[in-house]
Each structure stands twice: as structure tokens, then as C-alpha cells.
PDB file of C-alpha atoms in Angstrom:
ATOM      1  CA  MET A   1      28.769 -54.751 -53.014  1.00  0.00           C
ATOM      2  CA  ILE A   2      30.376 -52.172 -50.344  1.00  0.00           C
ATOM      3  CA  GLU A   3      33.936 -50.223 -51.450  1.00  0.00           C
ATOM      4  CA  LYS A   4      36.265 -48.462 -49.179  1.00  0.00           C
ATOM      5  CA  HIS A   5      39.646 -46.165 -48.211  1.00  0.00           C
ATOM      6  CA  ILE A   6      42.348 -47.445 -46.182  1.00  0.00           C
ATOM      7  CA  VAL A   7      44.604 -45.084 -45.677  1.00  0.00           C
ATOM      8  CA  LEU A   8      48.275 -46.390 -44.569  1.00  0.00           C
ATOM      9  CA  ASP A   9      50.414 -44.366 -42.576  1.00  0.00           C
ATOM     10  CA  ASP A  10      53.510 -44.551 -40.386  1.00  0.00           C
ATOM     11  CA  ILE A  11      55.697 -47.069 -43.201  1.00  0.00           C
ATOM     12  CA  ASP A  12      57.553 -47.599 -45.830  1.00  0.00           C
ATOM     13  CA  LEU A  13      55.786 -47.571 -48.930  1.00  0.00           C
ATOM     14  CA  LEU A  14      58.341 -50.367 -50.930  1.00  0.00           C
ATOM     15  CA  THR A  15      58.602 -52.238 -47.777  1.00  0.00           C
ATOM     16  CA  PHE A  16      55.291 -52.547 -47.406  1.00  0.00           C
ATOM     17  CA  TYR A  17      54.297 -53.354 -51.120  1.00  0.00           C
ATOM     18  CA  GLY A  18      57.595 -54.809 -52.192  1.00  0.00           C
ATOM     19  CA  VAL A  19      59.543 -54.623 -54.980  1.00  0.00           C
ATOM     20  CA  ASN A  20      57.705 -54.862 -58.219  1.00  0.00           C
ATOM     21  CA  ASN A  21      54.961 -54.894 -55.983  1.00  0.00           C
ATOM     22  CA  ILE A  22      55.379 -58.437 -54.811  1.00  0.00           C
ATOM     23  CA  HIS A  23      53.589 -57.987 -51.749  1.00  0.00           C
ATOM     24  CA  LEU A  24      50.814 -56.300 -53.380  1.00  0.00           C
ATOM     25  CA  GLN A  25      50.370 -59.256 -55.327  1.00  0.00           C
ATOM     26  CA  MET A  26      50.172 -61.951 -52.889  1.00  0.00           C
ATOM     27  CA  ILE A  27      47.447 -59.999 -51.109  1.00  0.00           C
ATOM     28  CA  LYS A  28      45.412 -59.384 -54.045  1.00  0.00           C
ATOM     29  CA  ALA A  29      46.087 -63.706 -55.116  1.00  0.00           C
ATOM     30  CA  LEU A  30      44.895 -64.284 -51.125  1.00  0.00           C
ATOM     31  CA  TYR A  31      41.473 -62.185 -51.300  1.00  0.00           C
ATOM     32  CA  PRO A  32      40.225 -63.054 -54.875  1.00  0.00           C
ATOM     33  CA  LYS A  33      37.013 -62.000 -54.154  1.00  0.00           C
ATOM     34  CA  LEU A  34      38.208 -58.386 -53.668  1.00  0.00           C
ATOM     35  CA  ARG A  35      39.057 -55.674 -56.226  1.00  0.00           C
ATOM     36  CA  ILE A  36      41.982 -54.086 -54.829  1.00  0.00           C
ATOM     37  CA  VAL A  37      43.774 -51.024 -56.095  1.00  0.00           C
ATOM     38  CA  ALA A  38      46.600 -49.154 -54.642  1.00  0.00           C
ATOM     39  CA  ARG A  39      47.693 -45.461 -55.213  1.00  0.00           C
ATOM     40  CA  GLY A  40      50.657 -44.414 -53.195  1.00  0.00           C
ATOM     41  CA  ASN A  41      49.255 -44.602 -49.366  1.00  0.00           C
ATOM     42  CA  MET A  42      45.119 -45.465 -50.351  1.00  0.00           C
ATOM     43  CA  ILE A  43      44.338 -48.591 -51.016  1.00  0.00           C
ATOM     44  CA  LYS A  44      41.038 -49.097 -52.288  1.00  0.00           C
ATOM     45  CA  VAL A  45      39.308 -51.990 -51.784  1.00  0.00           C
ATOM     46  CA  LEU A  46      35.411 -52.877 -53.256  1.00  0.00           C
ATOM     47  CA  GLY A  47      34.200 -56.315 -52.819  1.00  0.00           C
ATOM     48  CA  ASP A  48      31.800 -58.288 -50.086  1.00  0.00           C
ATOM     49  CA  GLU A  49      31.621 -56.564 -46.828  1.00  0.00           C
ATOM     50  CA  LEU A  50      32.352 -59.764 -44.570  1.00  0.00           C
ATOM     51  CA  GLU A  51      35.551 -60.349 -47.145  1.00  0.00           C
ATOM     52  CA  MET A  52      36.306 -56.950 -46.445  1.00  0.00           C
ATOM     53  CA  CYS A  53      35.716 -56.892 -42.913  1.00  0.00           C
ATOM     54  CA  SER A  54      38.911 -59.747 -42.457  1.00  0.00           C
ATOM     55  CA  PHE A  55      40.796 -57.664 -44.910  1.00  0.00           C
ATOM     56  CA  GLU A  56      40.874 -54.584 -42.825  1.00  0.00           C
ATOM     57  CA  GLU A  57      42.033 -56.124 -40.334  1.00  0.00           C
ATOM     58  CA  ASN A  58      44.997 -57.798 -41.840  1.00  0.00           C
ATOM     59  CA  ILE A  59      45.898 -55.080 -43.613  1.00  0.00           C
ATOM     60  CA  GLU A  60      46.240 -53.551 -40.144  1.00  0.00           C
ATOM     61  CA  LYS A  61      48.176 -55.603 -39.021  1.00  0.00           C
ATOM     62  CA  MET A  62      50.819 -56.093 -41.983  1.00  0.00           C
ATOM     63  CA  ARG A  63      50.907 -52.634 -41.302  1.00  0.00           C
ATOM     64  CA  ALA A  64      51.186 -52.707 -37.659  1.00  0.00           C
ATOM     65  CA  HIS A  65      54.411 -55.329 -38.102  1.00  0.00           C
ATOM     66  CA  CYS A  66      55.737 -53.135 -40.767  1.00  0.00           C
ATOM     67  CA  SER A  67      55.874 -50.023 -39.131  1.00  0.00           C
ATOM     68  CA  LYS A  68      57.441 -51.563 -36.013  1.00  0.00           C
ATOM     69  CA  TYR A  69      59.424 -53.962 -37.461  1.00  0.00           C
ATOM     70  CA  ASN A  70      60.792 -52.150 -41.222  1.00  0.00           C
ATOM     71  CA  SER A  71      60.212 -55.315 -42.645  1.00  0.00           C
ATOM     72  CA  LEU A  72      57.653 -57.323 -44.387  1.00  0.00           C
ATOM     73  CA  ASN A  73      57.836 -60.585 -46.161  1.00  0.00           C
ATOM     74  CA  GLU A  74      55.555 -63.276 -47.687  1.00  0.00           C
ATOM     75  CA  GLU A  75      55.985 -65.431 -45.137  1.00  0.00           C
ATOM     76  CA  THR A  76      54.262 -63.186 -42.488  1.00  0.00           C
ATOM     77  CA  ILE A  77      51.697 -61.953 -45.164  1.00  0.00           C
ATOM     78  CA  LEU A  78      50.434 -65.715 -45.382  1.00  0.00           C
ATOM     79  CA  ASN A  79      50.731 -65.926 -41.339  1.00  0.00           C
ATOM     80  CA  ILE A  80      48.566 -63.080 -40.816  1.00  0.00           C
ATOM     81  CA  VAL A  81      45.899 -63.682 -42.862  1.00  0.00           C
ATOM     82  CA  LYS A  82      45.800 -67.251 -41.860  1.00  0.00           C
ATOM     83  CA  GLY A  83      45.015 -66.239 -38.147  1.00  0.00           C
ATOM     84  CA  GLY A  84      48.804 -66.204 -37.231  1.00  0.00           C
ATOM     85  CA  ASN A  85      50.718 -64.196 -35.181  1.00  0.00           C
ATOM     86  CA  PRO A  86      54.097 -63.387 -36.690  1.00  0.00           C
ATOM     87  CA  ASP A  87      55.346 -60.583 -33.529  1.00  0.00           C
ATOM     88  CA  ALA A  88      54.826 -64.138 -31.094  1.00  0.00           C
ATOM     89  CA  GLU A  89      58.065 -65.547 -33.325  1.00  0.00           C
ATOM     90  CA  LYS A  90      59.895 -62.455 -33.974  1.00  0.00           C
ATOM     91  CA  GLY A  91      59.194 -60.382 -30.838  1.00  0.00           C
ATOM     92  CA  ASP A  92      62.272 -59.623 -28.525  1.00  0.00           C
ATOM     93  CA  SER A  93      60.738 -57.624 -25.298  1.00  0.00           C
ATOM     94  CA  THR A  94      64.037 -56.131 -24.701  1.00  0.00           C
ATOM     95  CA  ALA A  95      64.189 -54.336 -28.037  1.00  0.00           C
ATOM     96  CA  ILE A  96      63.898 -50.148 -28.394  1.00  0.00           C
ATOM     97  CA  CYS A  97      62.979 -50.643 -31.948  1.00  0.00           C
ATOM     98  CA  TYR A  98      63.998 -51.787 -34.817  1.00  0.00           C
ATOM     99  CA  SER A  99      66.270 -51.260 -37.422  1.00  0.00           C
ATOM    100  CA  VAL A 100      65.726 -50.464 -41.365  1.00  0.00           C
ATOM    101  CA  THR A 101      67.202 -54.262 -41.800  1.00  0.00           C
ATOM    102  CA  GLY A 102      65.079 -55.299 -39.023  1.00  0.00           C
ATOM    103  CA  LYS A 103      67.428 -56.410 -36.480  1.00  0.00           C
ATOM    104  CA  PRO A 104      66.251 -55.286 -32.552  1.00  0.00           C
ATOM    105  CA  ILE A 105      68.270 -52.589 -31.393  1.00  0.00           C
ATOM    106  CA  VAL A 106      68.979 -53.323 -27.590  1.00  0.00           C
ATOM    107  CA  ALA A 107      70.986 -51.748 -24.630  1.00  0.00           C
ATOM    108  CA  ARG A 108      73.853 -54.047 -24.758  1.00  0.00           C
ATOM    109  CA  SER A 109      75.423 -52.761 -21.567  1.00  0.00           C
ATOM    110  CA  GLU A 110      74.094 -52.243 -17.631  1.00  0.00           C
ATOM    111  CA  ASN A 111      74.668 -47.996 -18.360  1.00  0.00           C
ATOM    112  CA  GLN A 112      73.009 -48.316 -21.623  1.00  0.00           C
ATOM    113  CA  ARG A 113      69.915 -49.999 -19.947  1.00  0.00           C
ATOM    114  CA  LYS A 114      69.937 -47.332 -16.933  1.00  0.00           C
ATOM    115  CA  LEU A 115      69.771 -45.056 -19.615  1.00  0.00           C
ATOM    116  CA  VAL A 116      66.554 -46.546 -20.934  1.00  0.00           C
ATOM    117  CA  GLU A 117      65.113 -46.748 -17.366  1.00  0.00           C
ATOM    118  CA  ALA A 118      65.880 -43.398 -16.838  1.00  0.00           C
ATOM    119  CA  TYR A 119      64.091 -41.985 -20.171  1.00  0.00           C
ATOM    120  CA  LEU A 120      60.622 -43.668 -18.961  1.00  0.00           C
ATOM    121  CA  GLN A 121      61.120 -42.006 -15.332  1.00  0.00           C
ATOM    122  CA  ASN A 122      61.929 -38.419 -16.042  1.00  0.00           C
ATOM    123  CA  ASP A 123      61.646 -35.506 -18.346  1.00  0.00           C
ATOM    124  CA  MET A 124      65.320 -34.831 -18.766  1.00  0.00           C
ATOM    125  CA  LEU A 125      68.001 -36.880 -18.907  1.00  0.00           C
ATOM    126  CA  PHE A 126      71.827 -36.010 -18.976  1.00  0.00           C
ATOM    127  CA  THR A 127      74.079 -38.992 -20.263  1.00  0.00           C
ATOM    128  CA  THR A 128      77.897 -38.480 -20.419  1.00  0.00           C
ATOM    129  CA  GLY A 129      80.532 -41.268 -21.170  1.00  0.00           C
ATOM    130  CA  PRO A 130      83.323 -41.512 -23.624  1.00  0.00           C
ATOM    131  CA  ALA A 131      82.977 -42.044 -27.953  1.00  0.00           C
ATOM    132  CA  GLY A 132      81.015 -45.199 -28.677  1.00  0.00           C
ATOM    133  CA  SER A 133      79.442 -45.796 -25.251  1.00  0.00           C
ATOM    134  CA  GLY A 134      75.651 -45.233 -27.413  1.00  0.00           C
ATOM    135  CA  LYS A 135      74.502 -42.222 -26.027  1.00  0.00           C
ATOM    136  CA  THR A 136      73.621 -40.489 -28.629  1.00  0.00           C
ATOM    137  CA  TYR A 137      71.947 -43.751 -30.896  1.00  0.00           C
ATOM    138  CA  ILE A 138      70.314 -45.169 -28.127  1.00  0.00           C
ATOM    139  CA  SER A 139      69.586 -41.815 -27.291  1.00  0.00           C
ATOM    140  CA  ILE A 140      67.840 -41.287 -30.654  1.00  0.00           C
ATOM    141  CA  ALA A 141      66.274 -45.055 -30.386  1.00  0.00           C
ATOM    142  CA  LEU A 142      64.138 -44.396 -27.438  1.00  0.00           C
ATOM    143  CA  ALA A 143      62.943 -41.455 -29.772  1.00  0.00           C
ATOM    144  CA  VAL A 144      62.115 -43.513 -33.000  1.00  0.00           C
ATOM    145  CA  ARG A 145      59.918 -45.461 -30.622  1.00  0.00           C
ATOM    146  CA  ALA A 146      58.412 -42.681 -29.157  1.00  0.00           C
ATOM    147  CA  LEU A 147      57.092 -41.394 -32.246  1.00  0.00           C
ATOM    148  CA  LYS A 148      56.321 -44.912 -33.949  1.00  0.00           C
ATOM    149  CA  ASN A 149      53.939 -45.264 -30.691  1.00  0.00           C
ATOM    150  CA  LYS A 150      52.513 -41.926 -31.430  1.00  0.00           C
ATOM    151  CA  GLU A 151      53.682 -40.797 -27.748  1.00  0.00           C
ATOM    152  CA  ILE A 152      54.914 -37.306 -29.386  1.00  0.00           C
ATOM    153  CA  ARG A 153      54.742 -35.818 -32.836  1.00  0.00           C
ATOM    154  CA  LYS A 154      57.947 -35.069 -33.263  1.00  0.00           C
ATOM    155  CA  ILE A 155      61.570 -35.723 -32.545  1.00  0.00           C
ATOM    156  CA  ILE A 156      63.972 -32.678 -32.903  1.00  0.00           C
ATOM    157  CA  LEU A 157      67.887 -33.321 -32.948  1.00  0.00           C
ATOM    158  CA  SER A 158      70.533 -30.664 -32.119  1.00  0.00           C
ATOM    159  CA  ARG A 159      73.800 -29.884 -31.553  1.00  0.00           C
ATOM    160  CA  PRO A 160      76.847 -27.311 -31.337  1.00  0.00           C
ATOM    161  CA  ALA A 161      78.296 -26.450 -34.944  1.00  0.00           C
ATOM    162  CA  VAL A 162      81.828 -26.315 -33.060  1.00  0.00           C
ATOM    163  CA  GLU A 163      84.511 -27.761 -35.101  1.00  0.00           C
ATOM    164  CA  ALA A 164      87.086 -30.244 -33.424  1.00  0.00           C
ATOM    165  CA  GLY A 165      90.102 -28.752 -33.997  1.00  0.00           C
ATOM    166  CA  GLU A 166      90.127 -28.126 -37.430  1.00  0.00           C
ATOM    167  CA  LYS A 167      89.520 -24.988 -39.612  1.00  0.00           C
ATOM    168  CA  LEU A 168      87.069 -25.896 -42.002  1.00  0.00           C
ATOM    169  CA  GLY A 169      86.529 -22.029 -42.984  1.00  0.00           C
ATOM    170  CA  PHE A 170      83.396 -20.799 -45.124  1.00  0.00           C
ATOM    171  CA  LEU A 171      81.657 -23.771 -46.342  1.00  0.00           C
ATOM    172  CA  PRO A 172      80.180 -23.412 -49.943  1.00  0.00           C
ATOM    173  CA  GLY A 173      75.851 -23.721 -50.128  1.00  0.00           C
ATOM    174  CA  ASP A 174      72.392 -23.259 -48.466  1.00  0.00           C
ATOM    175  CA  MET A 175      72.404 -23.300 -44.866  1.00  0.00           C
ATOM    176  CA  LYS A 176      71.297 -26.737 -45.066  1.00  0.00           C
ATOM    177  CA  GLU A 177      74.579 -27.661 -46.368  1.00  0.00           C
ATOM    178  CA  LYS A 178      76.650 -25.162 -44.455  1.00  0.00           C
ATOM    179  CA  ILE A 179      75.243 -27.109 -41.538  1.00  0.00           C
ATOM    180  CA  ASP A 180      74.589 -30.475 -42.505  1.00  0.00           C
ATOM    181  CA  PRO A 181      78.559 -31.490 -41.618  1.00  0.00           C
ATOM    182  CA  TYR A 182      78.514 -31.480 -38.185  1.00  0.00           C
ATOM    183  CA  LEU A 183      74.958 -33.257 -38.026  1.00  0.00           C
ATOM    184  CA  GLN A 184      76.062 -36.008 -39.491  1.00  0.00           C
ATOM    185  CA  PRO A 185      76.030 -38.661 -36.853  1.00  0.00           C
ATOM    186  CA  LEU A 186      72.654 -37.676 -35.730  1.00  0.00           C
ATOM    187  CA  TYR A 187      71.458 -38.164 -39.512  1.00  0.00           C
ATOM    188  CA  ASP A 188      73.675 -41.798 -39.351  1.00  0.00           C
ATOM    189  CA  ALA A 189      71.732 -42.999 -36.258  1.00  0.00           C
ATOM    190  CA  LEU A 190      68.035 -42.047 -38.163  1.00  0.00           C
ATOM    191  CA  GLN A 191      69.344 -43.779 -41.262  1.00  0.00           C
ATOM    192  CA  ASP A 192      69.772 -46.794 -39.050  1.00  0.00           C
ATOM    193  CA  MET A 193      66.524 -47.155 -37.966  1.00  0.00           C
ATOM    194  CA  ILE A 194      64.161 -45.621 -40.193  1.00  0.00           C
ATOM    195  CA  PRO A 195      63.935 -46.515 -43.964  1.00  0.00           C
ATOM    196  CA  ALA A 196      65.263 -43.814 -46.345  1.00  0.00           C
ATOM    197  CA  GLN A 197      62.291 -42.977 -48.056  1.00  0.00           C
ATOM    198  CA  LYS A 198      60.177 -42.359 -44.759  1.00  0.00           C
ATOM    199  CA  LEU A 199      63.009 -40.440 -43.338  1.00  0.00           C
ATOM    200  CA  THR A 200      62.842 -38.061 -46.304  1.00  0.00           C
ATOM    201  CA  GLU A 201      59.206 -37.848 -45.470  1.00  0.00           C
ATOM    202  CA  TYR A 202      59.134 -37.307 -41.864  1.00  0.00           C
ATOM    203  CA  MET A 203      62.158 -34.634 -42.727  1.00  0.00           C
ATOM    204  CA  GLU A 204      60.061 -32.317 -45.436  1.00  0.00           C
ATOM    205  CA  GLN A 205      57.090 -32.493 -43.384  1.00  0.00           C
ATOM    206  CA  ASN A 206      59.391 -31.342 -39.933  1.00  0.00           C
ATOM    207  CA  VAL A 207      58.582 -34.478 -38.311  1.00  0.00           C
ATOM    208  CA  ILE A 208      62.002 -35.100 -37.665  1.00  0.00           C
ATOM    209  CA  GLN A 209      64.123 -31.723 -37.198  1.00  0.00           C
ATOM    210  CA  ILE A 210      67.871 -31.592 -37.275  1.00  0.00           C
ATOM    211  CA  ALA A 211      68.806 -27.680 -36.611  1.00  0.00           C
ATOM    212  CA  PRO A 212      72.408 -26.485 -34.841  1.00  0.00           C
ATOM    213  CA  LEU A 213      72.060 -25.262 -31.094  1.00  0.00           C
ATOM    214  CA  ALA A 214      71.335 -21.829 -31.819  1.00  0.00           C
ATOM    215  CA  PHE A 215      67.967 -21.821 -33.839  1.00  0.00           C
ATOM    216  CA  MET A 216      66.244 -22.999 -31.268  1.00  0.00           C
ATOM    217  CA  ARG A 217      66.253 -19.311 -29.555  1.00  0.00           C
ATOM    218  CA  GLY A 218      62.411 -18.592 -29.097  1.00  0.00           C
ATOM    219  CA  ARG A 219      61.151 -21.725 -29.592  1.00  0.00           C
ATOM    220  CA  THR A 220      58.978 -23.691 -27.014  1.00  0.00           C
ATOM    221  CA  LEU A 221      59.120 -27.451 -28.186  1.00  0.00           C
ATOM    222  CA  ASN A 222      56.252 -29.175 -27.355  1.00  0.00           C
ATOM    223  CA  ASP A 223      54.861 -32.918 -27.784  1.00  0.00           C
ATOM    224  CA  ALA A 224      58.616 -33.713 -28.748  1.00  0.00           C
ATOM    225  CA  VAL A 225      61.597 -35.609 -28.127  1.00  0.00           C
ATOM    226  CA  VAL A 226      64.651 -33.385 -28.270  1.00  0.00           C
ATOM    227  CA  ILE A 227      68.164 -34.311 -28.033  1.00  0.00           C
ATOM    228  CA  LEU A 228      70.987 -32.550 -27.338  1.00  0.00           C
ATOM    229  CA  ASP A 229      74.294 -33.804 -28.901  1.00  0.00           C
ATOM    230  CA  GLU A 230      77.868 -33.262 -28.234  1.00  0.00           C
ATOM    231  CA  ALA A 231      76.894 -30.818 -25.105  1.00  0.00           C
ATOM    232  CA  GLN A 232      80.547 -30.458 -23.975  1.00  0.00           C
ATOM    233  CA  ASN A 233      80.650 -28.209 -26.289  1.00  0.00           C
ATOM    234  CA  THR A 234      78.210 -25.780 -25.457  1.00  0.00           C
ATOM    235  CA  THR A 235      78.321 -22.636 -22.962  1.00  0.00           C
ATOM    236  CA  THR A 236      76.295 -21.745 -20.229  1.00  0.00           C
ATOM    237  CA  GLN A 237      74.788 -19.212 -22.365  1.00  0.00           C
ATOM    238  CA  GLN A 238      73.363 -21.372 -24.949  1.00  0.00           C
ATOM    239  CA  ILE A 239      72.670 -25.051 -22.494  1.00  0.00           C
ATOM    240  CA  LYS A 240      70.612 -22.329 -20.211  1.00  0.00           C
ATOM    241  CA  MET A 241      68.842 -21.149 -23.439  1.00  0.00           C
ATOM    242  CA  PHE A 242      67.985 -24.868 -24.654  1.00  0.00           C
ATOM    243  CA  LEU A 243      66.554 -26.245 -21.620  1.00  0.00           C
ATOM    244  CA  THR A 244      64.007 -23.768 -21.143  1.00  0.00           C
ATOM    245  CA  ARG A 245      62.596 -24.331 -24.084  1.00  0.00           C
ATOM    246  CA  MET A 246      61.168 -27.428 -22.718  1.00  0.00           C
ATOM    247  CA  GLY A 247      57.053 -27.691 -23.273  1.00  0.00           C
ATOM    248  CA  GLN A 248      54.608 -29.411 -22.839  1.00  0.00           C
ATOM    249  CA  ASN A 249      54.888 -33.022 -23.317  1.00  0.00           C
ATOM    250  CA  THR A 250      58.060 -33.113 -24.155  1.00  0.00           C
ATOM    251  CA  LYS A 251      61.141 -35.303 -22.806  1.00  0.00           C
ATOM    252  CA  MET A 252      64.739 -33.329 -23.442  1.00  0.00           C
ATOM    253  CA  ILE A 253      67.827 -35.946 -23.595  1.00  0.00           C
ATOM    254  CA  ILE A 254      71.251 -34.114 -23.241  1.00  0.00           C
ATOM    255  CA  THR A 255      74.841 -36.252 -24.677  1.00  0.00           C
ATOM    256  CA  GLY A 256      78.185 -35.016 -24.045  1.00  0.00           C
ATOM    257  CA  ASP A 257      81.499 -36.214 -24.050  1.00  0.00           C
ATOM    258  CA  MET A 258      83.755 -34.794 -21.138  1.00  0.00           C
ATOM    259  CA  THR A 259      86.884 -35.781 -22.858  1.00  0.00           C
ATOM    260  CA  GLN A 260      86.293 -34.411 -26.159  1.00  0.00           C
ATOM    261  CA  ILE A 261      85.815 -30.574 -25.485  1.00  0.00           C
ATOM    262  CA  ASP A 262      86.445 -28.261 -28.550  1.00  0.00           C
ATOM    263  CA  LEU A 263      85.744 -25.255 -26.791  1.00  0.00           C
ATOM    264  CA  PRO A 264      88.426 -22.604 -26.147  1.00  0.00           C
ATOM    265  CA  ARG A 265      90.405 -22.531 -23.204  1.00  0.00           C
ATOM    266  CA  SER A 266      88.879 -19.416 -21.551  1.00  0.00           C
ATOM    267  CA  VAL A 267      85.034 -20.808 -22.323  1.00  0.00           C
ATOM    268  CA  ARG A 268      83.468 -23.009 -19.552  1.00  0.00           C
ATOM    269  CA  SER A 269      81.837 -25.792 -20.605  1.00  0.00           C
ATOM    270  CA  GLY A 270      78.030 -25.534 -20.184  1.00  0.00           C
ATOM    271  CA  LEU A 271      77.548 -29.141 -19.503  1.00  0.00           C
ATOM    272  CA  LYS A 272      79.777 -29.340 -16.716  1.00  0.00           C
ATOM    273  CA  GLU A 273      77.846 -26.039 -15.326  1.00  0.00           C
ATOM    274  CA  ALA A 274      74.221 -27.505 -15.972  1.00  0.00           C
ATOM    275  CA  MET A 275      74.703 -31.062 -14.412  1.00  0.00           C
ATOM    276  CA  LEU A 276      76.871 -29.268 -11.260  1.00  0.00           C
ATOM    277  CA  VAL A 277      73.643 -26.495 -10.986  1.00  0.00           C
ATOM    278  CA  LEU A 278      70.916 -29.156 -11.818  1.00  0.00           C
ATOM    279  CA  LYS A 279      72.471 -31.872  -9.520  1.00  0.00           C
ATOM    280  CA  ASP A 280      69.163 -32.044  -6.532  1.00  0.00           C
ATOM    281  CA  VAL A 281      66.426 -30.653  -9.084  1.00  0.00           C
ATOM    282  CA  LYS A 282      63.970 -33.567  -9.135  1.00  0.00           C
ATOM    283  CA  GLY A 283      62.230 -35.093 -12.571  1.00  0.00           C
ATOM    284  CA  ILE A 284      66.109 -34.801 -13.688  1.00  0.00           C
ATOM    285  CA  SER A 285      68.206 -38.002 -13.908  1.00  0.00           C
ATOM    286  CA  PHE A 286      71.822 -38.729 -14.871  1.00  0.00           C
ATOM    287  CA  VAL A 287      73.588 -41.220 -16.223  1.00  0.00           C
ATOM    288  CA  GLU A 288      77.394 -41.750 -16.685  1.00  0.00           C
ATOM    289  CA  MET A 289      78.673 -44.163 -19.119  1.00  0.00           C
ATOM    290  CA  ASN A 290      82.203 -45.437 -18.641  1.00  0.00           C
ATOM    291  CA  GLU A 291      84.756 -47.658 -21.376  1.00  0.00           C
ATOM    292  CA  LYS A 292      82.705 -51.112 -20.237  1.00  0.00           C
ATOM    293  CA  ASP A 293      79.725 -49.495 -22.577  1.00  0.00           C
ATOM    294  CA  ILE A 294      81.742 -48.856 -25.584  1.00  0.00           C
ATOM    295  CA  VAL A 295      79.916 -51.221 -28.100  1.00  0.00           C
ATOM    296  CA  ARG A 296      82.362 -49.742 -31.187  1.00  0.00           C
ATOM    297  CA  HIS A 297      85.890 -52.084 -32.454  1.00  0.00           C
ATOM    298  CA  ARG A 298      86.870 -53.646 -29.211  1.00  0.00           C
ATOM    299  CA  LEU A 299      90.058 -51.110 -30.217  1.00  0.00           C
ATOM    300  CA  VAL A 300      87.813 -48.060 -29.587  1.00  0.00           C
ATOM    301  CA  THR A 301      87.844 -49.415 -25.204  1.00  0.00           C
ATOM    302  CA  ARG A 302      91.571 -49.814 -25.655  1.00  0.00           C
ATOM    303  CA  ILE A 303      92.423 -45.819 -27.338  1.00  0.00           C
ATOM    304  CA  VAL A 304      89.783 -44.249 -24.975  1.00  0.00           C
ATOM    305  CA  ASN A 305      91.654 -46.386 -21.749  1.00  0.00           C
ATOM    306  CA  ALA A 306      95.134 -45.124 -23.417  1.00  0.00           C
ATOM    307  CA  TYR A 307      94.666 -41.591 -23.615  1.00  0.00           C
ATOM    308  CA  ASP A 308      92.777 -41.697 -20.149  1.00  0.00           C
ATOM    309  CA  GLU A 309      96.153 -43.537 -18.743  1.00  0.00           C
ATOM    310  CA  TYR A 310      98.114 -40.782 -20.677  1.00  0.00           C
ATOM    311  CA  ASP A 311      96.211 -38.201 -19.455  1.00  0.00           C
ATOM    312  CA  ARG A 312      96.957 -39.365 -16.052  1.00  0.00           C
ATOM    313  CA  LYS A 313     100.414 -39.440 -15.945  1.00  0.00           C
ATOM    314  CA  ARG A 314     100.537 -36.475 -17.622  1.00  0.00           C
ATOM    315  CA  LYS A 315      98.794 -34.601 -14.746  1.00  0.00           C
ATOM    316  CA  GLU A 316     100.829 -36.079 -12.285  1.00  0.00           C
ATOM    317  CA  ALA A 317     104.283 -35.292 -13.720  1.00  0.00           C
ATOM    318  CA  GLU A 318     103.117 -31.509 -14.487  1.00  0.00           C
ATOM    319  CA  PRO A 319     104.627 -30.257 -10.931  1.00  0.00           C
ATOM    320  CA  ILE A 320     107.656 -32.314 -11.302  1.00  0.00           C
ATOM    321  CA  LEU A 321     108.418 -30.799 -15.125  1.00  0.00           C
ATOM    322  CA  PHE A 322     106.954 -27.603 -15.071  1.00  0.00           C
ATOM    323  CA  HIS A 323     107.971 -24.558 -12.540  1.00  0.00           C
ATOM    324  CA  ASP A 324     108.058 -21.083 -12.637  1.00  0.00           C
ATOM    325  CA  LYS A 325     111.133 -20.410 -13.599  1.00  0.00           C
ATOM    326  CA  ASP A 326     110.588 -22.132 -16.921  1.00  0.00           C
ATOM    327  CA  PHE A 327     108.518 -19.899 -18.421  1.00  0.00           C
ATOM    328  CA  LYS A 328     110.914 -16.789 -17.020  1.00  0.00           C
TER     329      LYS A 328
END
């Protein structure tokens, strides 16, 4: 008789054990010769050495399956114990990672695929495009995959705290409560990909950090994927400060939409300038998306096209409609 302790890392325990521990009860029934006790992320096992080896191997397969697909069910457990390979049936070679519902998250357009390829080939990546083109979502999916594969130790997400045409005034609450409204789109994407309990744990342990751009000053960011969202709303000084935070074994993804600049008219977008200055620097890639990459509701594409056409006509008409005499 031997005793072993198995630690379950990087998974959501509710998903692994099942509602009312239904998965745990099934595992116990499949290994009647072992005494199995679970406490949090620790499983204590007592029993025959040969049976123990089989149990350890299969529990690791279940843990890996749960971590990758964010799901585990009775059929999968039984398949693993019988020596099958559930990944062969469920796996999708094009998936970046999997949502909390087990749905594969994939690049759905040519430019999104270019974004994935550019991430693999370069340490710094700029991607621009209209609303809904998947810039931020695909970037966060790449970061989540890297974290699950233990290629990095943390994910850092940032965006400038700039109001989109509205003056919100002073927001109530502590610092986190004040900045959360600006960072909500980042939370939305993370909640799609990481179970709620695990996401909370990651954030409490600073494995996933979400912070306004101003909090980046003075930091050196190592072993991380760092994403700067809404970079069109940075100033020259802000984006330069951000880009120079890059440390060892770190990848940076900078996203932005040039049609949604909310800076004062007198302030030049730092993203525009950075892309011009860095266009010939080796190791930096640029991916530009367009309306064909929009994966939101079909009306979003029509809205973007309508505004683009309106802006084009207005610019063409301006030299005719407005003269110096009109302002005297």
C-alpha cells in the first residue's frame, strides 16, 4: 500500500470535479481498489502501486483535457480510463484555444490568420482595423494559449483611459472600480476563454493583470504576453513608454482603430507615429484588417461601410463647400 498526493494546477476545479462532485464520484467508482480523497486542488490517493500508476497517468490526461478544452464529462473520463484518446475526436488543429463552453476559437478571416502567423514569427506586432474585426479577441486568445502552454508566466492587458466622446466626470469607488469601466472589453474576452473561478484566481495572483496605460511606467515586463488595446488613443510619449517596457521572453501586441481616435484634435495619435517610425525595424510585424474581417453582427459591416462612404464624400466636398470668406 502506498500513498500519493496529486496537485491539479491550471484548471477550474468545478469543471474537473463536476457539479456535486459527479465526476469525482465516477472516478472513484472506476478505481474501486484505491481510496481517493479530494481537498481543493489536492487529491490524496491510497492503494496498490500498480493501480496507482494507472490512476496517476489518467488523472493527468483528464487534467490536461480540462485545461485545454475548459470541459470534462463522463464520456471523456470513461474514454481516458479505457485507454482511448478523446482529443482525437474533439481536437481542432486550427483552434487557437477553447472557450469556456468548449467551442474552438479560430481565426475566421485571412487577415486574422495573418495575425496568428505574425504572432508566431515576431516578438512585437501592430494590428489595426475597424470595430469587430477581432483584433483584441484574437490577441487575447493567443495570450491565453501561451499561458496554458506554459510559454509565459503572465498576461498583461492595458489600454489608455480615454473617454469615447463623453465626459463621465469623477467615477466613485477605489482605484480598481474607477478604471474597470475603461477595461471592460478586455474582461469580456477573458471571461469567454477562462472559467470564472480560475480567472478570479489568476487575477488575484497577478498571473493576469489588467491596468491602465499610466501604470506601466517604470516596469520591465518579462515572461509575458503584453497587449495594448485602443492604442490609437495614446500620445507619442505614452506609446514610446509602453514599447520600451519590453523584457526577456515577452511578446507585445498593439491594437487600434484609426477611425476611432478620441484624443483632442491638437494631439497626434501615438499609434500613427509609432507605425511610421518603426515600419522598417526588424522583428516588428504589421497586420491591417478591414471590413471583410468583421465577425460581429452583419449590420456592423454595413455600418462601418456607410460611415466610410460618408467620410469620403464629405472630404471630397469640403474644398467646394468651405472657403476662407465663409469664416469672415
